[in-house]
Amino acid sequence: QVQLVESGGGLVQAGGSLRLSCAASGLAFSLGWFRQSPGKEREFVAAVNWNGRSTKYADSVKGRFTISRNNADNTVDLQMTSLKPEDTAVYYCNAGDGVVATTTPGRSWGQGTQVTVSS
């Protein structure tokens, strides 16, 4: 099983930017980010395929968030810009079970990192 450790969360004002990073130990194919707000189900945010050339985004973050991966050091980043209060959530890194970017989570999760956007 892949071990995933997120970093980079924090508090930011609306309109600001944050960059999340996730370090993966072990072989990871597709990688993705999900988020969960209080009282809501965990939802898909973004995913990238095994070689970084194909990505998927939730409609709510398209044009504002960018996912990228570096296979040399086994990391995946989520650059978040134009943040909104509704982006407030715990963000989780996920390792997919296949090679393609997918909205379906795999079995391996990180511990999560809190992102809070103030209005």
PDB file of N, CA and C in Angstrom, residues 35-110:
ATOM      1  N   ARG A  35     -11.558  16.381  -1.170  1.00  0.00           N
ATOM      2  CA  ARG A  35     -11.758  17.264  -0.022  1.00  0.00           C
ATOM      3  C   ARG A  35     -13.070  16.933   0.666  1.00  0.00           C
ATOM      4  N   GLN A  36     -13.119  17.294   1.943  1.00  0.00           N
ATOM      5  CA  GLN A  36     -14.323  17.054   2.731  1.00  0.00           C
ATOM      6  C   GLN A  36     -14.561  18.220   3.663  1.00  0.00           C
ATOM      7  N   SER A  37     -15.769  18.786   3.560  1.00  0.00           N
ATOM      8  CA  SER A  37     -16.193  19.867   4.443  1.00  0.00           C
ATOM      9  C   SER A  37     -17.086  19.278   5.522  1.00  0.00           C
ATOM     10  N   PRO A  38     -17.215  19.961   6.662  1.00  0.00           N
ATOM     11  CA  PRO A  38     -18.075  19.446   7.742  1.00  0.00           C
ATOM     12  C   PRO A  38     -19.489  19.198   7.255  1.00  0.00           C
ATOM     13  N   GLY A  39     -19.998  18.020   7.535  1.00  0.00           N
ATOM     14  CA  GLY A  39     -21.371  17.695   7.175  1.00  0.00           C
ATOM     15  C   GLY A  39     -21.554  17.278   5.728  1.00  0.00           C
ATOM     16  N   LYS A  40     -20.473  17.225   4.972  1.00  0.00           N
ATOM     17  CA  LYS A  40     -20.567  16.849   3.566  1.00  0.00           C
ATOM     18  C   LYS A  40     -19.741  15.601   3.290  1.00  0.00           C
ATOM     19  N   GLU A  41     -20.081  14.941   2.194  1.00  0.00           N
ATOM     20  CA  GLU A  41     -19.303  13.774   1.788  1.00  0.00           C
ATOM     21  C   GLU A  41     -17.984  14.218   1.156  1.00  0.00           C
ATOM     22  N   ARG A  42     -17.016  13.312   1.198  1.00  0.00           N
ATOM     23  CA  ARG A  42     -15.746  13.596   0.548  1.00  0.00           C
ATOM     24  C   ARG A  42     -15.980  13.686  -0.960  1.00  0.00           C
ATOM     25  N   GLU A  43     -15.378  14.686  -1.606  1.00  0.00           N
ATOM     26  CA  GLU A  43     -15.613  14.896  -3.021  1.00  0.00           C
ATOM     27  C   GLU A  43     -14.303  14.995  -3.795  1.00  0.00           C
ATOM     28  N   PHE A  44     -14.380  14.622  -5.047  1.00  0.00           N
ATOM     29  CA  PHE A  44     -13.241  14.685  -5.944  1.00  0.00           C
ATOM     30  C   PHE A  44     -12.881  16.139  -6.252  1.00  0.00           C
ATOM     31  N   VAL A  45     -11.574  16.412  -6.327  1.00  0.00           N
ATOM     32  CA  VAL A  45     -11.092  17.744  -6.681  1.00  0.00           C
ATOM     33  C   VAL A  45     -10.300  17.690  -7.994  1.00  0.00           C
ATOM     34  N   ALA A  46      -9.257  16.868  -8.022  1.00  0.00           N
ATOM     35  CA  ALA A  46      -8.395  16.811  -9.202  1.00  0.00           C
ATOM     36  C   ALA A  46      -7.621  15.507  -9.202  1.00  0.00           C
ATOM     37  N   ALA A  47      -7.204  15.077 -10.400  1.00  0.00           N
ATOM     38  CA  ALA A  47      -6.406  13.856 -10.523  1.00  0.00           C
ATOM     39  C   ALA A  47      -5.453  13.994 -11.690  1.00  0.00           C
ATOM     40  N   VAL A  48      -4.357  13.240 -11.611  1.00  0.00           N
ATOM     41  CA  VAL A  48      -3.348  13.244 -12.673  1.00  0.00           C
ATOM     42  C   VAL A  48      -2.949  11.800 -12.950  1.00  0.00           C
ATOM     43  N   ASN A  49      -2.676  11.502 -14.216  1.00  0.00           N
ATOM     44  CA  ASN A  49      -2.346  10.121 -14.566  1.00  0.00           C
ATOM     45  C   ASN A  49      -0.886   9.808 -14.227  1.00  0.00           C
ATOM     46  N   TRP A  50      -0.442   8.620 -14.551  1.00  0.00           N
ATOM     47  CA  TRP A  50       0.855   8.131 -14.104  1.00  0.00           C
ATOM     48  C   TRP A  50       2.025   8.968 -14.600  1.00  0.00           C
ATOM     49  N   ASN A  51       1.925   9.552 -15.808  1.00  0.00           N
ATOM     50  CA  ASN A  51       3.071  10.293 -16.340  1.00  0.00           C
ATOM     51  C   ASN A  51       2.871  11.801 -16.285  1.00  0.00           C
ATOM     52  N   GLY A  52       1.778  12.232 -15.703  1.00  0.00           N
ATOM     53  CA  GLY A  52       1.546  13.660 -15.527  1.00  0.00           C
ATOM     54  C   GLY A  52       0.976  14.373 -16.733  1.00  0.00           C
ATOM     55  N   ARG A  53       0.642  13.639 -17.786  1.00  0.00           N
ATOM     56  CA  ARG A  53       0.223  14.293 -19.032  1.00  0.00           C
ATOM     57  C   ARG A  53      -1.287  14.408 -19.173  1.00  0.00           C
ATOM     58  N   SER A  54      -2.002  13.776 -18.302  1.00  0.00           N
ATOM     59  CA  SER A  54      -3.464  13.820 -18.375  1.00  0.00           C
ATOM     60  C   SER A  54      -4.024  14.168 -17.003  1.00  0.00           C
ATOM     61  N   THR A  55      -4.952  15.104 -16.976  1.00  0.00           N
ATOM     62  CA  THR A  55      -5.522  15.548 -15.709  1.00  0.00           C
ATOM     63  C   THR A  55      -7.047  15.603 -15.796  1.00  0.00           C
ATOM     64  N   LYS A  56      -7.662  15.567 -14.632  1.00  0.00           N
ATOM     65  CA  LYS A  56      -9.111  15.755 -14.514  1.00  0.00           C
ATOM     66  C   LYS A  56      -9.356  16.723 -13.364  1.00  0.00           C
ATOM     67  N   TYR A  57     -10.417  17.528 -13.479  1.00  0.00           N
ATOM     68  CA  TYR A  57     -10.771  18.477 -12.440  1.00  0.00           C
ATOM     69  C   TYR A  57     -12.272  18.464 -12.203  1.00  0.00           C
ATOM     70  N   ALA A  58     -12.648  18.725 -10.968  1.00  0.00           N
ATOM     71  CA  ALA A  58     -14.049  18.977 -10.680  1.00  0.00           C
ATOM     72  C   ALA A  58     -14.433  20.313 -11.313  1.00  0.00           C
ATOM     73  N   ASP A  59     -15.675  20.423 -11.740  1.00  0.00           N
ATOM     74  CA  ASP A  59     -16.130  21.661 -12.375  1.00  0.00           C
ATOM     75  C   ASP A  59     -15.937  22.863 -11.455  1.00  0.00           C
ATOM     76  N   SER A  60     -16.084  22.647 -10.168  1.00  0.00           N
ATOM     77  CA  SER A  60     -16.016  23.749  -9.208  1.00  0.00           C
ATOM     78  C   SER A  60     -14.619  24.360  -9.091  1.00  0.00           C
ATOM     79  N   VAL A  61     -13.591  23.644  -9.548  1.00  0.00           N
ATOM     80  CA  VAL A  61     -12.226  24.163  -9.393  1.00  0.00           C
ATOM     81  C   VAL A  61     -11.526  24.399 -10.728  1.00  0.00           C
ATOM     82  N   LYS A  62     -12.162  24.043 -11.824  1.00  0.00           N
ATOM     83  CA  LYS A  62     -11.543  24.227 -13.143  1.00  0.00           C
ATOM     84  C   LYS A  62     -11.163  25.683 -13.366  1.00  0.00           C
ATOM     85  N   GLY A  63      -9.957  25.887 -13.865  1.00  0.00           N
ATOM     86  CA  GLY A  63      -9.487  27.234 -14.131  1.00  0.00           C
ATOM     87  C   GLY A  63      -8.871  27.915 -12.922  1.00  0.00           C
ATOM     88  N   ARG A  64      -9.038  27.313 -11.731  1.00  0.00           N
ATOM     89  CA  ARG A  64      -8.473  27.907 -10.514  1.00  0.00           C
ATOM     90  C   ARG A  64      -7.402  27.011  -9.892  1.00  0.00           C
ATOM     91  N   PHE A  65      -7.573  25.703  -9.998  1.00  0.00           N
ATOM     92  CA  PHE A  65      -6.642  24.752  -9.395  1.00  0.00           C
ATOM     93  C   PHE A  65      -5.853  24.063 -10.502  1.00  0.00           C
ATOM     94  N   THR A  66      -4.603  23.718 -10.188  1.00  0.00           N
ATOM     95  CA  THR A  66      -3.755  22.982 -11.116  1.00  0.00           C
ATOM     96  C   THR A  66      -3.060  21.848 -10.372  1.00  0.00           C
ATOM     97  N   ILE A  67      -3.220  20.647 -10.884  1.00  0.00           N
ATOM     98  CA  ILE A  67      -2.547  19.489 -10.294  1.00  0.00           C
ATOM     99  C   ILE A  67      -1.328  19.138 -11.137  1.00  0.00           C
ATOM    100  N   SER A  68      -0.254  18.766 -10.475  1.00  0.00           N
ATOM    101  CA  SER A  68       0.961  18.377 -11.190  1.00  0.00           C
ATOM    102  C   SER A  68       1.700  17.339 -10.361  1.00  0.00           C
ATOM    103  N   ARG A  69       2.527  16.559 -11.028  1.00  0.00           N
ATOM    104  CA  ARG A  69       3.287  15.540 -10.298  1.00  0.00           C
ATOM    105  C   ARG A  69       4.719  15.532 -10.766  1.00  0.00           C
ATOM    106  N   ASN A  70       5.590  15.090  -9.869  1.00  0.00           N
ATOM    107  CA  ASN A  70       7.004  14.957 -10.165  1.00  0.00           C
ATOM    108  C   ASN A  70       7.391  13.522  -9.816  1.00  0.00           C
ATOM    109  N   ASN A  71       7.560  12.692 -10.827  1.00  0.00           N
ATOM    110  CA  ASN A  71       7.855  11.284 -10.579  1.00  0.00           C
ATOM    111  C   ASN A  71       9.292  11.068 -10.099  1.00  0.00           C
ATOM    112  N   ALA A  72      10.134  12.057 -10.282  1.00  0.00           N
ATOM    113  CA  ALA A  72      11.512  11.915  -9.811  1.00  0.00           C
ATOM    114  C   ALA A  72      11.564  11.866  -8.285  1.00  0.00           C
ATOM    115  N   ASP A  73      10.701  12.648  -7.649  1.00  0.00           N
ATOM    116  CA  ASP A  73      10.684  12.609  -6.187  1.00  0.00           C
ATOM    117  C   ASP A  73       9.354  12.134  -5.628  1.00  0.00           C
ATOM    118  N   ASN A  74       8.526  11.584  -6.496  1.00  0.00           N
ATOM    119  CA  ASN A  74       7.267  10.957  -6.068  1.00  0.00           C
ATOM    120  C   ASN A  74       6.351  11.907  -5.305  1.00  0.00           C
ATOM    121  N   THR A  75       6.116  13.073  -5.879  1.00  0.00           N
ATOM    122  CA  THR A  75       5.226  14.037  -5.240  1.00  0.00           C
ATOM    123  C   THR A  75       4.139  14.482  -6.207  1.00  0.00           C
ATOM    124  N   VAL A  76       3.032  14.913  -5.631  1.00  0.00           N
ATOM    125  CA  VAL A  76       1.962  15.517  -6.401  1.00  0.00           C
ATOM    126  C   VAL A  76       1.537  16.796  -5.695  1.00  0.00           C
ATOM    127  N   ASP A  77       1.404  17.869  -6.448  1.00  0.00           N
ATOM    128  CA  ASP A  77       1.048  19.167  -5.902  1.00  0.00           C
ATOM    129  C   ASP A  77      -0.315  19.615  -6.400  1.00  0.00           C
ATOM    130  N   LEU A  78      -0.950  20.462  -5.601  1.00  0.00           N
ATOM    131  CA  LEU A  78      -2.195  21.096  -6.008  1.00  0.00           C
ATOM    132  C   LEU A  78      -2.030  22.591  -5.785  1.00  0.00           C
ATOM    133  N   GLN A  79      -1.889  23.325  -6.871  1.00  0.00           N
ATOM    134  CA  GLN A  79      -1.798  24.785  -6.797  1.00  0.00           C
ATOM    135  C   GLN A  79      -3.206  25.341  -6.846  1.00  0.00           C
ATOM    136  N   MET A  80      -3.573  26.077  -5.811  1.00  0.00           N
ATOM    137  CA  MET A  80      -4.935  26.606  -5.704  1.00  0.00           C
ATOM    138  C   MET A  80      -4.876  28.121  -5.750  1.00  0.00           C
ATOM    139  N   THR A  81      -5.594  28.709  -6.677  1.00  0.00           N
ATOM    140  CA  THR A  81      -5.649  30.161  -6.813  1.00  0.00           C
ATOM    141  C   THR A  81      -7.096  30.630  -6.767  1.00  0.00           C
ATOM    142  N   SER A  82      -7.272  31.932  -6.623  1.00  0.00           N
ATOM    143  CA  SER A  82      -8.616  32.527  -6.557  1.00  0.00           C
ATOM    144  C   SER A  82      -9.496  31.749  -5.586  1.00  0.00           C
ATOM    145  N   LEU A  83      -8.963  31.486  -4.419  1.00  0.00           N
ATOM    146  CA  LEU A  83      -9.679  30.667  -3.445  1.00  0.00           C
ATOM    147  C   LEU A  83     -10.941  31.345  -2.948  1.00  0.00           C
ATOM    148  N   LYS A  84     -11.951  30.519  -2.677  1.00  0.00           N
ATOM    149  CA  LYS A  84     -13.251  30.988  -2.217  1.00  0.00           C
ATOM    150  C   LYS A  84     -13.544  30.360  -0.860  1.00  0.00           C
ATOM    151  N   PRO A  85     -14.399  30.996  -0.059  1.00  0.00           N
ATOM    152  CA  PRO A  85     -14.759  30.392   1.232  1.00  0.00           C
ATOM    153  C   PRO A  85     -15.293  28.968   1.083  1.00  0.00           C
ATOM    154  N   GLU A  86     -15.979  28.689  -0.006  1.00  0.00           N
ATOM    155  CA  GLU A  86     -16.518  27.342  -0.210  1.00  0.00           C
ATOM    156  C   GLU A  86     -15.442  26.303  -0.528  1.00  0.00           C
ATOM    157  N   ASP A  87     -14.204  26.729  -0.704  1.00  0.00           N
ATOM    158  CA  ASP A  87     -13.103  25.782  -0.864  1.00  0.00           C
ATOM    159  C   ASP A  87     -12.587  25.282   0.489  1.00  0.00           C
ATOM    160  N   THR A  88     -13.097  25.861   1.564  1.00  0.00           N
ATOM    161  CA  THR A  88     -12.687  25.439   2.900  1.00  0.00           C
ATOM    162  C   THR A  88     -13.036  23.971   3.126  1.00  0.00           C
ATOM    163  N   ALA A  89     -12.039  23.188   3.492  1.00  0.00           N
ATOM    164  CA  ALA A  89     -12.232  21.750   3.672  1.00  0.00           C
ATOM    165  C   ALA A  89     -10.930  21.124   4.141  1.00  0.00           C
ATOM    166  N   VAL A  90     -11.014  19.872   4.525  1.00  0.00           N
ATOM    167  CA  VAL A  90      -9.813  19.067   4.702  1.00  0.00           C
ATOM    168  C   VAL A  90      -9.515  18.431   3.353  1.00  0.00           C
ATOM    169  N   TYR A  91      -8.293  18.606   2.885  1.00  0.00           N
ATOM    170  CA  TYR A  91      -7.889  18.096   1.581  1.00  0.00           C
ATOM    171  C   TYR A  91      -7.054  16.825   1.774  1.00  0.00           C
ATOM    172  N   TYR A  92      -7.419  15.800   1.020  1.00  0.00           N
ATOM    173  CA  TYR A  92      -6.777  14.500   1.126  1.00  0.00           C
ATOM    174  C   TYR A  92      -6.103  14.118  -0.184  1.00  0.00           C
ATOM    175  N   CYS A  93      -4.902  13.615  -0.083  1.00  0.00           N
ATOM    176  CA  CYS A  93      -4.209  13.032  -1.218  1.00  0.00           C
ATOM    177  C   CYS A  93      -4.631  11.569  -1.346  1.00  0.00           C
ATOM    178  N   ASN A  94      -4.737  11.116  -2.578  1.00  0.00           N
ATOM    179  CA  ASN A  94      -5.184   9.734  -2.819  1.00  0.00           C
ATOM    180  C   ASN A  94      -4.381   9.114  -3.950  1.00  0.00           C
ATOM    181  N   ALA A  95      -4.029   7.856  -3.782  1.00  0.00           N
ATOM    182  CA  ALA A  95      -3.343   7.115  -4.838  1.00  0.00           C
ATOM    183  C   ALA A  95      -4.350   6.209  -5.537  1.00  0.00           C
ATOM    184  N   GLY A  96      -4.502   6.408  -6.826  1.00  0.00           N
ATOM    185  CA  GLY A  96      -5.448   5.610  -7.580  1.00  0.00           C
ATOM    186  C   GLY A  96      -4.960   4.178  -7.773  1.00  0.00           C
ATOM    187  N   ASP A  97      -5.873   3.302  -8.110  1.00  0.00           N
ATOM    188  CA  ASP A  97      -5.535   1.900  -8.311  1.00  0.00           C
ATOM    189  C   ASP A  97      -5.127   1.600  -9.747  1.00  0.00           C
ATOM    190  N   GLY A  98      -5.258   2.576 -10.638  1.00  0.00           N
ATOM    191  CA  GLY A  98      -4.878   2.388 -12.034  1.00  0.00           C
ATOM    192  C   GLY A  98      -3.954   3.490 -12.501  1.00  0.00           C
ATOM    193  N   VAL A  99      -3.686   3.533 -13.800  1.00  0.00           N
ATOM    194  CA  VAL A  99      -2.723   4.489 -14.341  1.00  0.00           C
ATOM    195  C   VAL A  99      -3.366   5.758 -14.872  1.00  0.00           C
ATOM    196  N   VAL A 100      -4.682   5.733 -15.108  1.00  0.00           N
ATOM    197  CA  VAL A 100      -5.334   6.901 -15.690  1.00  0.00           C
ATOM    198  C   VAL A 100      -5.843   7.825 -14.592  1.00  0.00           C
ATOM    199  N   ALA A 101      -5.961   9.092 -14.928  1.00  0.00           N
ATOM    200  CA  ALA A 101      -6.551  10.049 -14.005  1.00  0.00           C
ATOM    201  C   ALA A 101      -8.038   9.726 -13.864  1.00  0.00           C
ATOM    202  N   THR A 102      -8.498   9.635 -12.644  1.00  0.00           N
ATOM    203  CA  THR A 102      -9.869   9.192 -12.412  1.00  0.00           C
ATOM    204  C   THR A 102     -10.499   9.927 -11.251  1.00  0.00           C
ATOM    205  N   THR A 103     -11.817  10.047 -11.286  1.00  0.00           N
ATOM    206  CA  THR A 103     -12.543  10.653 -10.179  1.00  0.00           C
ATOM    207  C   THR A 103     -12.846   9.636  -9.087  1.00  0.00           C
ATOM    208  N   THR A 104     -12.550   8.372  -9.350  1.00  0.00           N
ATOM    209  CA  THR A 104     -12.796   7.308  -8.375  1.00  0.00           C
ATOM    210  C   THR A 104     -11.577   7.137  -7.487  1.00  0.00           C
ATOM    211  N   PRO A 105     -11.732   7.258  -6.175  1.00  0.00           N
ATOM    212  CA  PRO A 105     -10.550   7.146  -5.308  1.00  0.00           C
ATOM    213  C   PRO A 105     -10.016   5.732  -5.231  1.00  0.00           C
ATOM    214  N   GLY A 106      -8.699   5.622  -5.028  1.00  0.00           N
ATOM    215  CA  GLY A 106      -8.070   4.336  -4.763  1.00  0.00           C
ATOM    216  C   GLY A 106      -8.093   4.047  -3.272  1.00  0.00           C
ATOM    217  N   ARG A 107      -7.354   3.029  -2.885  1.00  0.00           N
ATOM    218  CA  ARG A 107      -7.413   2.547  -1.511  1.00  0.00           C
ATOM    219  C   ARG A 107      -6.514   3.311  -0.548  1.00  0.00           C
ATOM    220  N   SER A 108      -5.553   4.060  -1.041  1.00  0.00           N
ATOM    221  CA  SER A 108      -4.573   4.706  -0.172  1.00  0.00           C
ATOM    222  C   SER A 108      -4.882   6.186  -0.007  1.00  0.00           C
ATOM    223  N   TRP A 109      -4.937   6.634   1.249  1.00  0.00           N
ATOM    224  CA  TRP A 109      -5.245   8.020   1.579  1.00  0.00           C
ATOM    225  C   TRP A 109      -4.160   8.598   2.474  1.00  0.00           C
ATOM    226  N   GLY A 110      -3.954   9.901   2.332  1.00  0.00           N
ATOM    227  CA  GLY A 110      -3.146  10.614   3.296  1.00  0.00           C
ATOM    228  C   GLY A 110      -3.983  10.980   4.507  1.00  0.00           C
TER     229      GLY A 110
END
